[in-house]
Coordinates of C-alpha atoms in Angstrom, one line a residue:
M1 CA -98.3 -17.2 -36.7
N2 CA -99.5 -19.6 -34.0
N3 CA -97.0 -22.1 -35.4
F4 CA -94.1 -20.0 -34.8
Y5 CA -95.3 -19.2 -31.0
N6 CA -95.8 -22.4 -30.4
N7 CA -92.4 -23.6 -30.9
I8 CA -91.0 -21.2 -28.7
C9 CA -90.2 -21.9 -25.1
F10 CA -89.0 -19.7 -22.5
L11 CA -87.2 -20.4 -19.0
W12 CA -86.8 -17.9 -16.5
D13 CA -84.3 -17.3 -13.2
L14 CA -86.6 -16.2 -10.2
D15 CA -84.5 -13.8 -8.4
G16 CA -83.6 -10.3 -9.7
T17 CA -85.6 -11.5 -13.1
L18 CA -88.9 -12.1 -12.1
I19 CA -89.1 -11.0 -8.7
D20 CA -87.6 -8.0 -7.0
S21 CA -86.1 -10.1 -4.1
Y22 CA -82.9 -8.5 -3.6
K23 CA -83.9 -5.8 -1.1
V24 CA -85.2 -8.6 1.4
I25 CA -82.5 -10.7 0.8
T26 CA -80.0 -8.0 1.5
S27 CA -81.4 -6.5 4.6
S28 CA -82.1 -9.9 5.8
I29 CA -78.6 -10.7 5.8
E30 CA -77.7 -7.4 7.0
I31 CA -79.8 -8.1 10.2
I32 CA -78.3 -11.7 11.0
L33 CA -74.7 -10.0 11.0
N34 CA -76.0 -6.9 12.7
N35 CA -76.9 -9.8 15.1
M36 CA -73.6 -11.2 15.2
N37 CA -71.6 -7.8 15.9
I38 CA -70.5 -7.9 12.1
R39 CA -70.7 -4.6 10.1
I40 CA -71.1 -5.2 6.2
S41 CA -73.0 -2.3 4.6
Y42 CA -76.1 -2.8 2.8
E43 CA -74.7 -2.2 -0.4
N44 CA -71.6 -4.0 -0.2
I45 CA -73.7 -7.1 0.5
R46 CA -76.4 -6.5 -2.5
K47 CA -73.3 -5.8 -4.9
E48 CA -71.8 -9.2 -3.5
V49 CA -75.1 -11.2 -3.9
T50 CA -76.3 -10.0 -7.1
E51 CA -73.1 -10.5 -9.0
H52 CA -72.1 -13.9 -7.0
S53 CA -74.9 -15.3 -4.9
V54 CA -76.2 -15.5 -1.7
G55 CA -74.1 -19.0 -0.9
Y56 CA -71.2 -17.5 -2.6
F57 CA -71.3 -14.5 0.0
L58 CA -72.3 -16.4 2.9
E59 CA -69.2 -18.9 2.2
N60 CA -66.9 -15.9 2.7
I61 CA -68.3 -14.5 5.8
S62 CA -68.5 -18.0 7.5
S63 CA -64.4 -18.4 6.1
K64 CA -63.2 -14.6 6.9
Y65 CA -65.2 -14.5 10.9
K66 CA -65.0 -18.0 11.6
L67 CA -68.3 -18.9 11.5
S68 CA -70.5 -22.4 11.2
L69 CA -71.8 -21.6 7.7
D70 CA -74.4 -24.2 8.1
E71 CA -75.8 -21.9 11.0
L72 CA -75.2 -19.0 9.1
T73 CA -77.1 -20.3 6.2
K74 CA -79.9 -21.6 7.9
N75 CA -80.7 -18.4 9.9
S76 CA -80.3 -16.2 6.7
H77 CA -82.9 -18.4 4.9
K78 CA -85.0 -18.5 8.0
L79 CA -85.6 -14.6 8.0
I80 CA -85.3 -14.3 3.9
N81 CA -88.2 -17.1 3.6
S82 CA -90.5 -15.2 6.3
R83 CA -90.3 -12.3 4.4
Y84 CA -92.0 -13.6 1.3
L85 CA -95.1 -11.2 1.5
E86 CA -92.6 -8.5 0.9
V87 CA -91.4 -9.4 -2.3
E88 CA -93.0 -7.8 -5.4
P89 CA -92.6 -8.8 -9.2
I90 CA -90.1 -6.9 -11.4
K91 CA -91.3 -3.9 -13.3
N92 CA -93.3 -5.7 -16.6
A93 CA -93.1 -9.1 -15.5
K94 CA -96.5 -9.7 -15.2
E95 CA -97.0 -7.5 -18.6
I96 CA -94.4 -9.8 -20.5
L97 CA -95.8 -13.2 -19.2
E98 CA -99.3 -12.6 -19.9
H99 CA -98.2 -11.6 -23.4
L100 CA -96.4 -14.5 -24.0
T101 CA -99.1 -17.1 -22.5
F102 CA -101.2 -15.1 -24.8
L103 CA -99.3 -15.8 -28.1
G104 CA -99.3 -19.6 -26.9
I105 CA -95.6 -19.7 -25.9
K106 CA -94.5 -21.8 -23.0
N107 CA -93.0 -20.8 -19.7
F108 CA -90.6 -22.5 -17.2
I109 CA -88.7 -21.5 -14.0
Y110 CA -85.5 -23.0 -13.2
T111 CA -84.1 -21.1 -9.9
H112 CA -81.7 -21.7 -6.9
K113 CA -84.1 -20.6 -4.8
G114 CA -86.3 -23.3 -2.6
K115 CA -90.0 -23.9 -1.2
S116 CA -90.7 -20.4 -0.9
T117 CA -90.7 -19.9 -4.6
F118 CA -94.0 -21.5 -4.7
D119 CA -95.2 -18.9 -1.6
I120 CA -94.2 -16.0 -3.6
L121 CA -95.4 -16.7 -7.0
N122 CA -98.9 -17.7 -5.4
N123 CA -98.9 -14.4 -3.6
L124 CA -98.2 -12.5 -6.6
D125 CA -100.6 -14.4 -8.7
M126 CA -97.5 -15.7 -10.9
S127 CA -97.6 -19.5 -10.7
R128 CA -100.6 -19.6 -13.3
Y129 CA -98.5 -18.7 -16.1
F130 CA -95.6 -21.5 -15.7
T131 CA -96.0 -25.2 -17.0
E132 CA -93.2 -26.4 -14.8
I133 CA -91.3 -24.9 -11.9
L134 CA -87.6 -26.2 -10.9
T135 CA -86.1 -24.9 -7.8
I136 CA -83.1 -26.5 -5.6
E137 CA -85.3 -29.3 -4.0
D138 CA -85.7 -31.1 -7.1
G139 CA -81.8 -32.0 -7.1
F140 CA -80.6 -31.0 -9.9
Q141 CA -77.3 -29.9 -10.1
R142 CA -76.5 -26.1 -9.6
K143 CA -75.8 -23.4 -12.4
P144 CA -73.9 -23.4 -14.8
N145 CA -74.6 -27.0 -15.2
P146 CA -77.0 -27.5 -17.3
E147 CA -78.9 -30.5 -16.0
A148 CA -82.1 -29.0 -15.2
I149 CA -82.4 -27.2 -18.4
N150 CA -81.7 -30.2 -20.4
Y151 CA -84.1 -32.2 -18.3
L152 CA -87.0 -30.0 -19.2
I153 CA -86.0 -29.5 -22.8
S154 CA -86.2 -33.0 -23.2
K155 CA -89.1 -33.9 -20.6
Y156 CA -91.2 -30.9 -23.5
N157 CA -89.7 -32.0 -26.5
M158 CA -88.1 -28.1 -27.1
N159 CA -86.4 -26.8 -29.8
R160 CA -83.2 -25.5 -28.5
N161 CA -82.9 -23.1 -31.1
S162 CA -86.2 -21.2 -30.3
T163 CA -85.7 -22.0 -26.5
Y164 CA -84.7 -18.7 -24.5
Y165 CA -83.0 -18.6 -20.9
V166 CA -84.0 -15.1 -19.0
G167 CA -81.7 -14.3 -15.8
D168 CA -80.2 -11.4 -14.3
R169 CA -76.7 -13.0 -13.9
K170 CA -73.7 -14.2 -15.3
L171 CA -74.6 -17.4 -13.7
D172 CA -77.7 -17.7 -16.2
I173 CA -75.6 -16.9 -19.5
E174 CA -73.5 -19.4 -18.7
S175 CA -76.1 -22.0 -18.0
A176 CA -78.2 -21.2 -21.3
N177 CA -74.9 -21.2 -23.2
N178 CA -73.7 -24.5 -21.8
A179 CA -77.2 -26.2 -22.8
N180 CA -76.7 -24.5 -26.4
I181 CA -80.1 -22.7 -25.8
K182 CA -80.5 -19.0 -26.5
S183 CA -79.5 -16.3 -23.6
I184 CA -81.3 -13.0 -22.6
L185 CA -79.5 -11.1 -20.0
F186 CA -81.6 -8.7 -17.9
I187 CA -79.8 -5.6 -16.8
P188 CA -82.2 -3.3 -15.3
K189 CA -80.4 0.5 -14.6
D190 CA -79.8 -0.1 -10.8
S191 CA -77.8 -3.4 -11.5
Y192 CA -74.1 -4.3 -10.6
I193 CA -73.8 -6.9 -13.7
K194 CA -72.0 -6.0 -16.9
P195 CA -72.4 -7.7 -20.4
T196 CA -70.6 -11.0 -20.7
K197 CA -70.5 -10.4 -24.6
K198 CA -71.6 -13.9 -24.7
E199 CA -75.6 -13.2 -24.1
N200 CA -77.5 -13.4 -27.3
Y201 CA -79.7 -10.6 -26.1
I202 CA -79.7 -8.0 -23.6
I203 CA -82.5 -5.9 -22.2
E204 CA -83.0 -3.4 -19.5
D205 CA -86.9 -3.7 -19.3
L206 CA -88.4 -7.3 -19.3
I207 CA -91.2 -5.8 -21.8
E208 CA -88.3 -5.7 -24.8
I209 CA -88.7 -9.4 -25.0
K210 CA -91.6 -8.2 -27.3
N211 CA -89.1 -7.0 -29.5
I212 CA -86.8 -9.8 -29.6
L213 CA -89.7 -11.9 -30.4
N214 CA -90.7 -9.4 -33.4
V215 CA -87.5 -9.7 -34.9
S216 CA -87.1 -13.5 -34.8
R217 CA -90.7 -13.5 -36.3
E218 CA -89.5 -11.3 -39.0
T219 CA -86.6 -13.5 -39.6
F220 CA -88.7 -17.1 -39.5
K221 CA -90.8 -15.5 -42.8

């Protein structure tokens, strides 16, 4: 059993996958836009941010309303980062990380989030589950480029056939596919995301990862 699990590694996205940060992100952007007399509904902001990214949404707003993208981005991230204490873990995130750690499986994070990643994880007592955490500050090319994933695979001598990337967006699935590792698309019931038909697994609850491991173990036997 130990040999099987010791060969497995999990790479994780952060926002919307391990931490329920979209509420803070969406409401912060809404506040920034309202202060500029730009009225976009909370639901429309959330839909765009979750389906694409914060950067994608802000670029479109900047272009549409002739705003400075740098200033808009800076103000948005400043407010979002200042509210890190409001961020909560996704349901069963700690439970599945505890389970994987108990089995001897190594966990990693690769996120486009910046320095606030560590503030949030430390506040939630989740940093201890991860062997290494890569953020946008590390300078790797953005998803779906597999550069960061390939770096971790090389550094820790991971087996691509038993390495999983878990994320809540199509971008995460593309990243996993580009790195030739297994992909798990996390789609909670309130998600706007639809299956890509390119993911290896789809889950509604992170605890379902236990089932994936059990099936893989039986196949291994």
